[in-house]
Coordinates of C-alpha atoms in Angstrom, one line a residue:
M1 CA -45.5 15.3 -20.8
G2 CA -43.4 15.8 -23.9
F3 CA -40.6 13.7 -25.0
M4 CA -37.9 16.2 -24.0
D5 CA -39.3 16.8 -20.5
G6 CA -37.5 13.8 -19.1
F7 CA -34.2 15.2 -20.4
L8 CA -34.7 18.8 -19.1
R9 CA -35.9 17.9 -15.6
K10 CA -33.5 18.6 -12.7
K11 CA -33.0 15.7 -10.3
T12 CA -34.9 16.2 -7.1
S13 CA -34.3 14.4 -3.8
G14 CA -37.3 12.3 -4.5
N15 CA -35.9 11.2 -7.9
T16 CA -32.6 10.4 -6.2
A17 CA -34.3 8.3 -3.6
K18 CA -36.2 6.4 -6.3
D19 CA -33.0 5.7 -8.2
R20 CA -31.4 4.4 -5.0
L21 CA -34.3 2.2 -4.2
K22 CA -34.3 0.9 -7.8
L23 CA -30.6 0.1 -7.5
V24 CA -31.2 -1.9 -4.2
L25 CA -34.1 -3.8 -5.8
V26 CA -32.2 -4.6 -9.0
S27 CA -29.1 -5.6 -7.0
D28 CA -31.2 -7.9 -4.8
R29 CA -32.7 -9.7 -7.8
A30 CA -29.3 -10.2 -9.4
N31 CA -27.6 -11.3 -6.1
C32 CA -25.2 -8.4 -6.4
S33 CA -24.6 -5.9 -3.6
P34 CA -25.5 -2.3 -4.1
E35 CA -21.9 -1.4 -3.5
T36 CA -20.8 -3.7 -6.3
M37 CA -23.5 -2.3 -8.6
E38 CA -22.2 1.2 -7.9
L39 CA -18.6 0.1 -8.7
I40 CA -19.8 -1.5 -12.0
K41 CA -21.8 1.6 -12.9
N42 CA -18.8 3.9 -12.1
D43 CA -16.4 1.8 -14.2
I44 CA -18.8 1.8 -17.2
I45 CA -19.1 5.6 -16.9
K46 CA -15.4 6.0 -16.7
V47 CA -14.6 3.8 -19.8
I48 CA -17.4 5.2 -22.0
S49 CA -16.5 8.8 -21.0
K50 CA -13.1 8.3 -22.7
Y51 CA -14.9 8.1 -26.1
M52 CA -18.0 10.3 -25.7
E53 CA -19.7 12.8 -23.4
I54 CA -22.6 11.2 -21.7
D55 CA -25.6 12.5 -19.7
T56 CA -25.0 10.9 -16.3
D57 CA -28.4 12.1 -15.0
G58 CA -30.2 10.0 -17.7
L59 CA -28.0 7.0 -17.1
D60 CA -29.7 3.7 -16.3
I61 CA -27.6 0.6 -15.7
Q62 CA -29.2 -2.6 -14.4
I63 CA -28.1 -6.1 -13.7
T64 CA -30.9 -8.6 -14.0
Q65 CA -31.4 -12.3 -14.6
M66 CA -32.2 -13.8 -18.1
E67 CA -32.5 -17.3 -19.5
S68 CA -29.3 -18.8 -20.8
D69 CA -29.0 -19.7 -24.5
G70 CA -30.0 -23.3 -23.8
G71 CA -32.8 -22.1 -21.5
H72 CA -31.7 -24.5 -18.7
R73 CA -30.8 -21.8 -16.2
N74 CA -30.8 -18.1 -15.4
V75 CA -27.7 -16.0 -15.9
P76 CA -26.9 -12.4 -15.0
A77 CA -27.2 -9.8 -17.7
I78 CA -26.3 -6.1 -17.8
Y79 CA -28.7 -3.6 -19.5
A80 CA -27.6 -0.1 -20.0
N81 CA -29.4 3.0 -21.3
I82 CA -26.7 5.7 -21.7
P83 CA -27.7 9.0 -23.3
I84 CA -24.9 10.3 -25.4
K85 CA -24.4 14.1 -25.6
E86 CA -21.5 14.2 -28.0
L87 CA -18.8 11.9 -29.5
R88 CA -15.2 12.8 -28.6
S89 CA -12.4 13.2 -31.1
P90 CA -10.0 10.3 -31.3
R91 CA -7.0 10.9 -29.0

């Protein structure tokens, strides 16, 4: 599989089901409901879309747990992989 194959592939029902399962697993690990995860994802898309055109099919946003700076406890962290198609002109 080539590098660009992942970008050119259409989303099948199987891929959609995998994405939903991943969302449920990530939200469970982060003690965040799937509904809240979806709201966060939609808000991030809305804000970023003001400034650039993004590829929502390739979007990957996760909430996970990571060690705090002091290393004494775990805290939630958001990781986002947002493919950018084009920057928008300033409004």
